[in-house]
């Protein structure tokens, strides 16, 4: 029963995909015939406009571009022409750095706050005020103080990943069941051992949820941040291709960004399953 | 024997005693001594609610004491204070000559909701306690001790299951194994079997009784079940209803130490003690709270030792245990 549902869902997915491709092809092809272009404008647009078809590429064009990128993802021909693999590598590297830094800060601090009602109340207003600030609003401040665009992007990732992890760690730690803590107390377990053997495992599912939310936000923010700071990265690549009016590359990037985001999310989902305990 | 007064009732502060069992405990006999503890919580309007105050209770080494009282009278609070999980607002608890400060590995707690760590296996849960007791013990020794404790409660073979894969009775057994694995001097149990079905409860009662008799444990146990108290306890502490609960009296169990759960209701004295306890729960727990007898001395609540009543005599005469069994 379950496998047949899966099979049917898979088939339906494929059908939807096929229908989408067909519609896309028809729509693009349909416009192209009727559209007459101002020759001067066409000249400005370069070859993509002079082919006589719509500037909006069809699925076949995008397919060809994807194939081209897949064949050679890591070429490097100067600052404005790097393979999509290299650009993704830059972005993933920045996200990884900023994110891991945030993990290293948020989880220990979250532990401290969660274990102390005093700290929790004292720091609450700061968290409440800083949490809703768009991470990009930090960008000018980061650029001004750090004076390095790449480091600033990492800082922005750091600042946007920290809040969900911090808040979830505080919550997870503070809601450790009293009876589990009492078990540790009756066994005269010291504070450090208690933190690692009772509180951490008890809070781990909540912490991992926070980490999963954070990685999602970080991956959303890196594209925007790289559009702002420029230079390298998939966000810069998208903006650059827009300036080149290479819509096929933009669409390819969208797909690739989605795929990487999904992989990152799935990695954390798997980690989350590892630490979740049934009750 | 009088029909109206089936018990030999003695107020602890009067009556010269012949019976050694009901004699006031001498200070050298006291292994645990609860001395005038109180617990108060702040109430709205800057006032305070007193859950109980001036509560005294001595316990001998190797004694099994049950506490019975209605919900909310403060039984768990007393147990938590004994465990060191809570501090009394007033008074002290003295164990083995020393006032307790905080928790101790000498006093193991069996929690009402079993309180197993769900991310650890059965073995892991028990080993956690063992390794807390013997911090420097090698892993093999820790596991060996844990396995021994698990076998004692009849769970050998389930060592690698997680708590979520166990039945309620099995979880409670793991809780017992965890408490026993650290060789405690005192066992504190908070309604350990109340969530179990009658059959499982019976087997676990047998096991706990066997283990406690074998190891000479001193036990303090809270229960709502009168039969459980009669089967397990040497003395039963009756609490009046809260707030401001008091130890109304202490009932000494007249049944011989050597008891058989299935034949309990045929034992002489069974009906006397059972009726006495139920009468207390049904009526006197409330009437006594409202009007304590003038002779009431919180330091020495009256000690009651039910003896063979008419009801018992009649029951035994007409239906000998042999016929029923
Ligand atoms: N944190 C608290 N603040 C205020 N009152 C409390 C608090 N904890 C317990 N109490 C009160 O103390 C009283 C005794 O509670 P306790 O848990 O000891 O009762 P109990 O005799 O164990 O009841 P039960 O048989 O239902 O387990 C209750 O009336 C409860 O309302
Ligand atoms: Mg209770």
XYZ file of C-alpha atoms and ligand atoms in Angstrom:
636
model
C 0.000 0.000 0.000
C 2.715 2.423 1.010
C 4.998 1.536 -1.856
C 2.160 1.910 -4.327
C 1.408 5.363 -2.929
C 5.047 6.232 -3.359
C 5.057 4.947 -6.902
C 1.956 6.902 -7.779
C 3.355 10.050 -6.181
C 6.564 9.609 -8.171
C 4.700 9.153 -11.417
C 2.562 12.198 -10.704
C 5.696 14.230 -9.991
C 7.158 13.215 -13.307
C 3.910 14.017 -15.103
C 3.763 17.465 -13.532
C 7.363 18.053 -14.534
C 6.706 16.988 -18.117
C 3.602 19.181 -18.334
C 5.552 22.118 -16.953
C 8.340 21.679 -19.505
C 5.833 21.434 -22.317
C 3.968 24.562 -21.248
C 7.233 26.409 -20.871
C 8.380 25.394 -24.341
C 5.073 26.382 -25.922
C 4.923 29.691 -24.093
C 8.448 30.696 -25.046
C 8.154 29.509 -28.617
C 4.757 31.227 -29.025
C 5.981 34.664 -28.028
C 9.107 34.480 -30.133
C 7.318 34.483 -33.465
C 5.306 37.640 -32.904
C 7.822 39.722 -31.123
C 9.616 42.257 -33.188
C 12.547 43.907 -31.580
C 13.873 47.366 -31.883
C 17.149 46.747 -33.735
C 19.077 49.209 -31.606
C 17.827 47.560 -28.468
C 18.633 44.196 -29.974
C 22.145 45.338 -30.650
C 22.485 46.359 -27.040
C 21.210 43.017 -25.881
C 23.860 41.137 -27.788
C 23.499 37.723 -29.299
C 20.783 36.422 -27.004
C 18.395 38.901 -28.511
C 19.591 38.687 -32.099
C 18.724 35.020 -32.462
C 15.217 36.112 -33.332
C 13.679 34.147 -30.532
C 12.395 35.445 -27.204
C 14.966 36.585 -24.654
C 13.260 34.156 -22.350
C 14.972 30.823 -22.950
C 13.065 27.600 -23.330
C 13.695 24.396 -21.382
C 15.988 23.082 -24.097
C 18.268 26.133 -23.838
C 18.375 25.788 -20.055
C 19.063 22.077 -20.416
C 21.977 22.819 -22.712
C 23.367 25.373 -20.242
C 23.066 22.959 -17.363
C 24.882 20.365 -19.418
C 27.617 22.847 -20.243
C 28.057 23.670 -16.520
C 27.998 20.045 -15.535
C 30.720 19.215 -18.050
C 33.071 21.843 -16.704
C 31.948 23.240 -13.360
C 35.357 24.352 -12.132
C 36.887 26.481 -14.894
C 38.394 29.800 -13.973
C 38.809 32.466 -16.661
C 39.354 35.589 -14.657
C 37.269 37.347 -12.014
C 34.063 37.578 -14.077
C 34.062 34.129 -15.586
C 34.320 31.248 -13.177
C 32.618 27.870 -13.286
C 29.415 27.465 -11.311
C 31.107 24.826 -9.168
C 33.738 27.334 -8.042
C 31.090 29.940 -7.260
C 29.075 27.432 -5.259
C 32.237 26.414 -3.454
C 32.787 30.013 -2.341
C 29.231 30.321 -1.091
C 29.231 26.985 0.730
C 32.568 27.862 2.285
C 31.247 31.176 3.600
C 28.070 29.614 4.903
C 30.032 26.820 6.550
C 32.420 29.245 8.250
C 29.773 31.673 9.467
C 27.489 28.860 10.493
C 30.082 26.885 12.427
C 31.179 30.056 14.166
C 27.566 30.647 15.142
C 27.263 27.062 16.423
C 30.390 27.530 18.515
C 28.989 30.712 20.045
C 25.257 30.011 20.250
C 25.292 26.582 21.845
C 27.583 27.296 24.817
C 25.938 30.658 25.447
C 22.504 29.128 25.036
C 23.479 26.531 27.627
C 24.544 29.201 30.065
C 21.392 31.224 29.574
C 19.150 28.163 29.699
C 20.606 26.954 32.969
C 20.327 30.308 34.701
C 16.957 32.023 35.020
C 18.818 35.224 35.948
C 20.851 35.287 32.720
C 17.789 34.279 30.808
C 15.822 37.283 31.989
C 18.760 39.669 31.786
C 19.632 38.814 28.184
C 16.099 38.394 26.904
C 15.584 42.026 25.789
C 18.793 41.980 23.707
C 17.800 38.784 21.979
C 14.293 40.051 21.372
C 15.573 43.265 19.774
C 18.391 41.792 17.713
C 16.549 38.720 16.481
C 14.101 40.445 14.087
C 16.797 42.592 12.432
C 17.403 41.563 8.848
C 20.933 40.218 8.677
C 21.640 42.437 5.666
C 21.117 45.482 7.851
C 24.364 44.522 9.555
C 26.224 44.643 6.254
C 27.278 48.317 6.279
C 28.440 48.005 9.850
C 30.369 44.860 8.979
C 31.937 46.442 5.888
C 32.907 49.509 7.869
C 34.488 47.629 10.769
C 35.897 44.540 9.047
C 36.807 46.318 5.794
C 36.760 43.051 3.874
C 33.782 42.115 1.733
C 34.270 38.369 1.986
C 34.656 38.448 5.772
C 31.635 40.729 5.991
C 29.545 38.126 4.194
C 30.723 35.520 6.677
C 29.810 37.831 9.514
C 26.337 38.313 8.097
C 25.884 34.536 7.921
C 27.121 34.281 11.490
C 24.694 36.878 12.754
C 21.683 35.410 10.977
C 22.380 31.807 12.027
C 22.946 32.615 15.640
C 19.411 33.506 16.733
C 17.434 30.347 15.975
C 20.204 28.237 17.496
C 20.535 30.437 20.547
C 16.820 30.568 21.201
C 16.327 26.849 20.681
C 19.283 25.955 22.859
C 17.991 28.165 25.658
C 14.551 26.661 25.340
C 15.792 23.078 25.098
C 18.087 23.443 28.075
C 15.527 25.245 30.216
C 12.864 22.651 29.527
C 14.960 19.642 30.474
C 12.602 17.505 32.526
C 12.879 18.109 36.232
C 12.761 14.359 36.933
C 15.837 13.736 34.769
C 17.694 16.466 36.604
C 16.559 14.949 39.880
C 17.976 11.599 38.799
C 21.337 13.280 38.267
C 21.062 15.058 41.595
C 20.277 11.925 43.585
C 23.287 10.287 41.929
C 25.485 13.232 42.988
C 26.484 13.927 39.394
C 28.652 17.053 39.107
C 27.567 20.053 37.007
C 29.841 19.355 34.039
C 28.927 15.698 33.799
C 25.278 16.616 34.250
C 25.483 19.108 31.386
C 26.905 16.482 29.044
C 25.009 13.397 30.161
C 21.571 14.782 30.938
C 20.975 18.292 29.657
C 22.731 17.972 26.300
C 20.983 14.743 25.242
C 17.660 16.045 26.534
C 18.001 19.338 24.649
C 19.673 17.908 21.542
C 16.511 17.464 19.444
C 15.473 21.069 20.136
C 19.002 22.340 19.449
C 19.132 20.443 16.160
C 15.799 21.973 15.164
C 17.350 25.387 15.728
C 20.424 24.387 13.733
C 18.213 23.244 10.877
C 16.291 26.520 10.831
C 19.614 28.392 10.914
C 21.177 26.596 7.984
C 18.055 27.334 5.943
C 18.229 31.022 6.777
C 21.991 31.128 6.179
C 21.576 29.674 2.710
C 18.834 32.204 1.929
C 20.950 35.083 3.155
C 24.224 34.165 1.462
C 22.736 34.760 -2.019
C 21.567 38.232 -1.071
C 24.787 39.017 0.770
C 26.939 38.013 -2.185
C 24.822 40.095 -4.532
C 25.694 43.039 -2.305
C 29.375 42.454 -1.734
C 30.174 40.990 -5.171
C 33.366 39.319 -6.253
C 32.663 35.619 -5.877
C 29.936 33.254 -4.841
C 26.696 31.996 -6.305
C 24.841 35.192 -5.355
C 27.354 37.269 -7.254
C 27.132 34.782 -10.128
C 23.361 35.271 -10.389
C 23.693 39.048 -10.390
C 26.533 38.958 -12.890
C 24.577 36.717 -15.239
C 21.622 39.064 -14.939
C 23.906 41.872 -16.024
C 25.033 39.679 -18.909
C 21.349 39.038 -19.603
C 22.070 35.338 -19.618
C 18.701 34.155 -18.355
C 19.665 30.519 -18.904
C 22.475 30.916 -16.399
C 20.146 32.635 -13.947
C 17.660 29.791 -14.166
C 20.432 27.253 -13.824
C 21.636 29.048 -10.706
C 18.161 29.021 -9.200
C 18.004 25.269 -9.648
C 21.455 24.742 -8.204
C 20.760 26.996 -5.201
C 17.597 25.026 -4.500
C 19.418 21.717 -4.742
C 22.225 22.753 -2.414
C 19.710 24.149 0.080
C 17.846 20.862 0.031
C 21.029 18.870 0.606
C 22.037 21.086 3.546
C 18.582 20.719 5.071
C 18.570 16.965 4.613
C 21.958 16.664 6.262
C 20.652 18.349 9.375
C 17.398 16.419 9.239
C 19.453 13.241 9.353
C 21.513 14.526 12.278
C 18.285 15.456 14.006
C 16.944 11.948 13.611
C 20.125 10.599 15.175
C 19.686 12.554 18.402
C 15.920 12.275 18.697
C 14.830 9.755 21.295
C 11.414 8.139 21.437
C 9.640 8.403 24.757
C -11.440 -8.394 73.559
C -13.790 -5.475 73.163
C -15.827 -5.244 70.010
C -15.709 -1.495 69.989
C -12.009 -1.195 70.450
C -10.305 -3.867 68.509
C -6.953 -2.235 68.932
C -4.643 -1.777 71.757
C -4.283 1.963 71.518
C -1.502 3.728 73.261
C -0.688 7.355 73.197
C 3.044 7.467 72.882
C 3.408 10.090 75.553
C 1.542 8.156 78.230
C 0.975 4.468 78.908
C 3.856 2.421 80.145
C 4.620 -0.144 77.478
C 5.112 -3.826 77.818
C 5.163 -4.447 74.110
C 8.656 -3.859 72.773
C 7.309 -3.026 69.310
C 5.313 -0.019 70.413
C 7.885 1.328 72.823
C 9.127 4.777 72.030
C 12.245 4.538 69.905
C 15.448 5.200 71.820
C 17.839 7.624 70.195
C 20.383 4.886 69.526
C 17.747 2.992 67.567
C 16.982 5.900 65.279
C 18.675 5.476 61.941
C 16.666 8.203 60.279
C 15.093 10.935 62.329
C 12.817 13.554 60.854
C 12.865 16.315 63.418
C 10.233 18.995 63.322
C 10.311 19.682 59.597
C 7.954 22.155 57.964
C 7.347 23.086 54.354
C 5.770 26.379 53.422
C 5.053 27.933 50.072
C 4.408 31.598 49.466
C 0.712 32.230 48.878
C -0.916 35.192 47.123
C -1.211 38.289 49.265
C 2.212 37.905 50.872
C 0.935 35.069 53.036
C 2.268 31.561 53.312
C 0.632 28.187 52.903
C 1.891 25.583 55.301
C 1.848 22.148 53.730
C 2.901 20.589 57.016
C 4.814 21.715 60.065
C 6.401 20.245 63.144
C 6.560 16.805 61.597
C 8.518 14.194 63.540
C 9.227 10.663 62.471
C 11.972 8.281 63.521
C 12.896 5.141 61.589
C 14.973 2.140 62.595
C 17.684 0.591 60.495
C 16.248 -2.092 58.238
C 12.687 -0.928 58.784
C 10.076 -0.674 56.047
C 7.880 2.374 56.588
C 4.913 3.244 54.400
C 3.203 6.608 54.367
C -0.464 6.853 53.490
C -2.537 9.979 53.104
C -4.819 11.715 50.700
C -3.577 13.469 47.607
C -1.936 16.796 48.287
C -1.159 16.216 51.955
C 2.566 16.515 51.314
C 3.827 12.942 51.061
C 6.015 13.604 48.030
C 7.339 16.700 49.747
C 8.387 14.630 52.771
C 10.081 12.117 50.477
C 11.861 14.847 48.530
C 13.145 16.307 51.777
C 14.374 12.871 52.842
C 16.072 12.526 49.470
C 17.635 15.961 49.806
C 15.982 17.197 46.622
C 14.150 19.860 48.614
C 15.132 21.663 51.773
C 12.634 21.908 54.620
C 11.510 25.413 55.590
C 12.175 24.440 59.205
C 13.627 21.487 61.033
C 16.191 18.882 60.068
C 16.445 15.310 58.952
C 19.168 13.311 60.636
C 20.483 10.184 58.980
C 22.998 8.013 60.775
C 23.792 10.815 63.195
C 24.320 13.536 60.586
C 21.911 16.199 59.403
C 21.381 15.783 55.660
C 22.439 18.502 53.278
C 21.373 17.807 49.760
C 21.204 14.519 47.951
C 23.357 11.518 48.620
C 24.206 8.259 46.903
C 23.347 6.535 50.170
C 19.706 7.409 49.631
C 18.354 6.008 46.385
C 15.061 7.288 45.012
C 12.603 5.294 42.948
C 10.578 7.962 41.232
C 6.881 7.775 40.632
C 7.227 8.259 36.876
C 10.223 5.873 36.651
C 12.332 8.818 35.360
C 14.498 6.757 33.023
C 16.717 8.621 30.589
C 15.012 7.749 27.287
C 18.148 8.131 25.171
C 19.941 5.416 27.127
C 19.337 1.693 26.997
C 18.301 -0.280 30.060
C 21.928 -1.129 30.650
C 22.932 2.473 30.005
C 20.464 3.775 32.560
C 21.628 1.431 35.284
C 25.291 1.829 34.335
C 24.875 5.593 34.638
C 23.981 5.158 38.288
C 26.750 2.612 38.878
C 29.393 4.815 37.290
C 28.190 7.749 39.379
C 28.616 5.657 42.512
C 32.022 4.210 41.635
C 33.530 6.959 39.517
C 36.866 5.310 38.912
C 35.568 1.820 38.318
C 36.602 0.312 34.984
C 33.891 -0.054 32.368
C 33.758 -3.820 32.650
C 33.092 -3.661 36.375
C 30.394 -1.023 35.902
C 28.648 -3.185 33.332
C 28.933 -6.250 35.493
C 27.321 -4.527 38.456
C 24.622 -3.040 36.262
C 23.858 -6.428 34.712
C 23.631 -7.981 38.136
C 21.097 -5.383 39.249
C 19.112 -5.848 36.045
C 19.033 -9.597 36.615
C 17.827 -9.054 40.192
C 14.636 -7.435 38.917
C 14.182 -10.141 36.294
C 15.099 -8.152 33.211
C 18.127 -10.137 32.070
C 18.019 -10.230 28.286
C 16.497 -6.751 27.915
C 19.728 -4.887 28.619
C 19.948 -3.336 25.185
C 16.355 -2.206 24.864
C 15.446 1.437 25.122
C 12.870 2.583 27.677
C 10.389 3.263 24.879
C 10.477 -0.433 24.016
C 9.533 -1.512 27.530
C 6.172 -1.962 29.198
C 5.247 0.188 32.198
C 6.094 -2.607 34.608
C 9.455 -3.200 32.971
C 10.311 0.510 33.132
C 9.485 0.570 36.805
C 11.741 -2.464 37.274
C 14.595 -0.637 35.590
C 14.006 2.214 38.032
C 14.242 -0.287 40.889
C 17.373 -1.864 39.408
C 18.954 1.566 39.058
C 18.218 2.366 42.694
C 19.487 -0.998 43.933
C 22.608 -0.988 41.769
C 24.282 1.671 43.887
C 24.003 -0.299 47.143
C 22.056 2.425 48.947
C 21.535 2.429 52.674
C 18.060 3.861 52.292
C 15.481 3.340 49.587
C 12.902 6.060 48.994
C 9.927 5.128 46.866
C 7.179 7.471 45.696
C 4.123 5.433 44.726
C 6.331 3.144 42.699
C 3.592 0.805 41.538
C 0.569 3.065 41.273
C 0.608 3.201 37.480
C 0.707 -0.572 37.067
C -1.974 -3.184 36.608
C -2.787 -5.401 39.588
C -0.903 -8.434 38.328
C 2.348 -6.628 37.564
C 2.033 -4.707 40.787
C 1.777 -7.958 42.741
C 4.916 -9.459 41.204
C 6.870 -6.260 41.698
C 5.742 -6.043 45.322
C 7.014 -9.572 45.839
C 10.324 -8.663 44.240
C 10.761 -5.479 46.217
C 9.917 -7.284 49.421
C 12.344 -10.116 48.697
C 15.133 -7.706 47.784
C 14.552 -5.514 50.813
C 14.433 -8.441 53.218
C 17.575 -9.939 51.654
C 19.583 -6.733 51.686
C 18.191 -5.353 54.950
C 17.296 -2.083 53.258
C 15.734 0.737 55.213
C 12.767 1.798 53.127
C 10.429 4.764 53.095
C 7.590 4.309 50.664
C 4.544 6.342 49.729
C 1.466 4.500 48.621
C -2.247 4.916 48.107
C -2.850 1.197 48.254
C -3.812 -0.083 51.700
C -3.062 -3.730 50.866
C 0.332 -2.817 49.520
C 1.135 -1.062 52.774
C -0.037 -4.029 54.837
C 1.986 -6.447 52.744
C 5.213 -4.482 52.724
C 5.400 -2.252 55.765
C 6.567 -2.762 59.288
C 5.005 0.540 60.262
C 2.456 2.654 58.443
C 2.401 6.420 58.905
C -1.028 7.992 58.508
C -1.200 11.604 57.414
C -4.248 13.819 57.896
C -5.523 15.793 54.946
C -3.680 18.911 53.911
C -3.025 21.743 54.154
C -1.272 21.737 57.509
C -1.169 17.973 57.406
C -0.029 16.078 60.464
C 1.092 12.588 61.286
C -2.182 11.385 62.782
C -0.831 8.111 64.059
C 1.598 5.355 63.358
C 0.194 1.890 62.860
C 2.406 -1.052 63.682
C 1.856 -3.983 61.396
C 0.900 -7.012 63.530
C 1.453 -9.470 60.690
C 4.531 -11.667 60.957
C 7.633 -10.591 58.984
C 7.260 -13.716 56.927
C 4.267 -12.907 54.699
C 2.689 -14.427 51.658
C 0.927 -11.909 49.460
C -1.640 -14.341 48.142
C -2.534 -15.562 51.656
C -2.430 -12.103 53.197
C -6.178 -11.817 53.606
C -6.216 -14.997 55.678
C -3.590 -13.824 58.113
C -4.848 -13.124 61.607
C -4.980 -9.407 62.190
C -5.354 -8.616 58.494
C -8.937 -7.383 58.712
C -8.243 -5.426 61.840
C -5.436 -3.463 60.261
C -7.148 -3.125 56.913
C -10.371 -1.809 58.422
C -8.411 0.538 60.589
C -6.512 1.988 57.639
C -9.588 2.342 55.484
C -11.549 3.946 58.313
C -8.766 6.411 58.650
C -8.686 7.263 54.953
C -12.454 7.504 54.666
C -13.296 9.535 57.738
C -10.636 10.163 60.320
C -8.110 11.731 57.955
C -10.541 14.624 57.705
C -12.072 14.701 61.187
C -8.658 14.532 62.800
C -7.388 17.437 60.775
C -10.353 19.533 61.876
C -10.063 18.541 65.541
C -6.944 16.868 66.809
C -7.405 15.051 70.131
C -6.300 17.139 73.099
C -3.608 14.627 73.961
C -2.016 14.920 70.528
C 1.723 15.371 70.664
C 3.302 15.985 67.258
C 6.611 14.650 68.520
C 5.059 11.394 69.588
C 1.917 10.638 67.632
C -0.027 7.744 69.065
C 1.183 4.326 68.071
C -1.480 1.795 67.235
C -0.968 -1.936 67.119
C -4.048 -3.666 65.770
C -4.523 -7.133 67.154
C -6.832 -9.956 66.299
C -10.334 -8.528 66.043
C -13.665 -10.256 66.146
C -13.876 -9.903 62.404
C -10.613 -11.730 61.985
C -11.542 -14.418 64.395
C -14.819 -14.959 62.612
C -13.180 -14.982 59.205
C -10.569 -17.485 60.286
C -13.104 -19.676 62.110
C -15.534 -20.014 59.230
C -13.140 -20.042 56.322
C -9.845 -21.610 57.139
C -7.134 -20.696 54.624
C -6.644 -24.337 53.765
C -10.142 -24.634 52.349
C -9.787 -21.623 50.141
C -6.370 -22.431 48.832
N 5.951 24.598 43.958
C 4.849 24.624 44.733
N 4.236 25.796 45.020
C 3.138 25.818 45.786
N 2.560 24.736 46.326
C 3.118 23.548 46.084
C 4.291 23.419 45.270
N 4.610 22.116 45.201
C 3.691 21.462 45.921
N 2.792 22.311 46.453
C 1.670 21.953 47.308
O 2.129 21.106 48.316
C 1.133 20.166 48.645
C 1.758 18.812 48.809
O 2.244 18.365 47.571
P 2.792 16.889 47.427
O 3.237 16.712 46.030
O 3.793 16.625 48.479
O 1.472 16.037 47.689
P 1.307 14.464 47.779
O 0.860 14.145 49.150
O 2.508 13.782 47.288
O 0.086 14.234 46.815
P -0.178 13.035 45.782
O -0.662 11.889 46.602
O -1.238 13.562 44.888
O 1.110 12.751 45.075
C 0.091 20.233 47.564
O -1.088 20.741 48.133
C 0.631 21.184 46.553
O -0.375 22.028 46.103
Mg 2.970 12.659 45.492
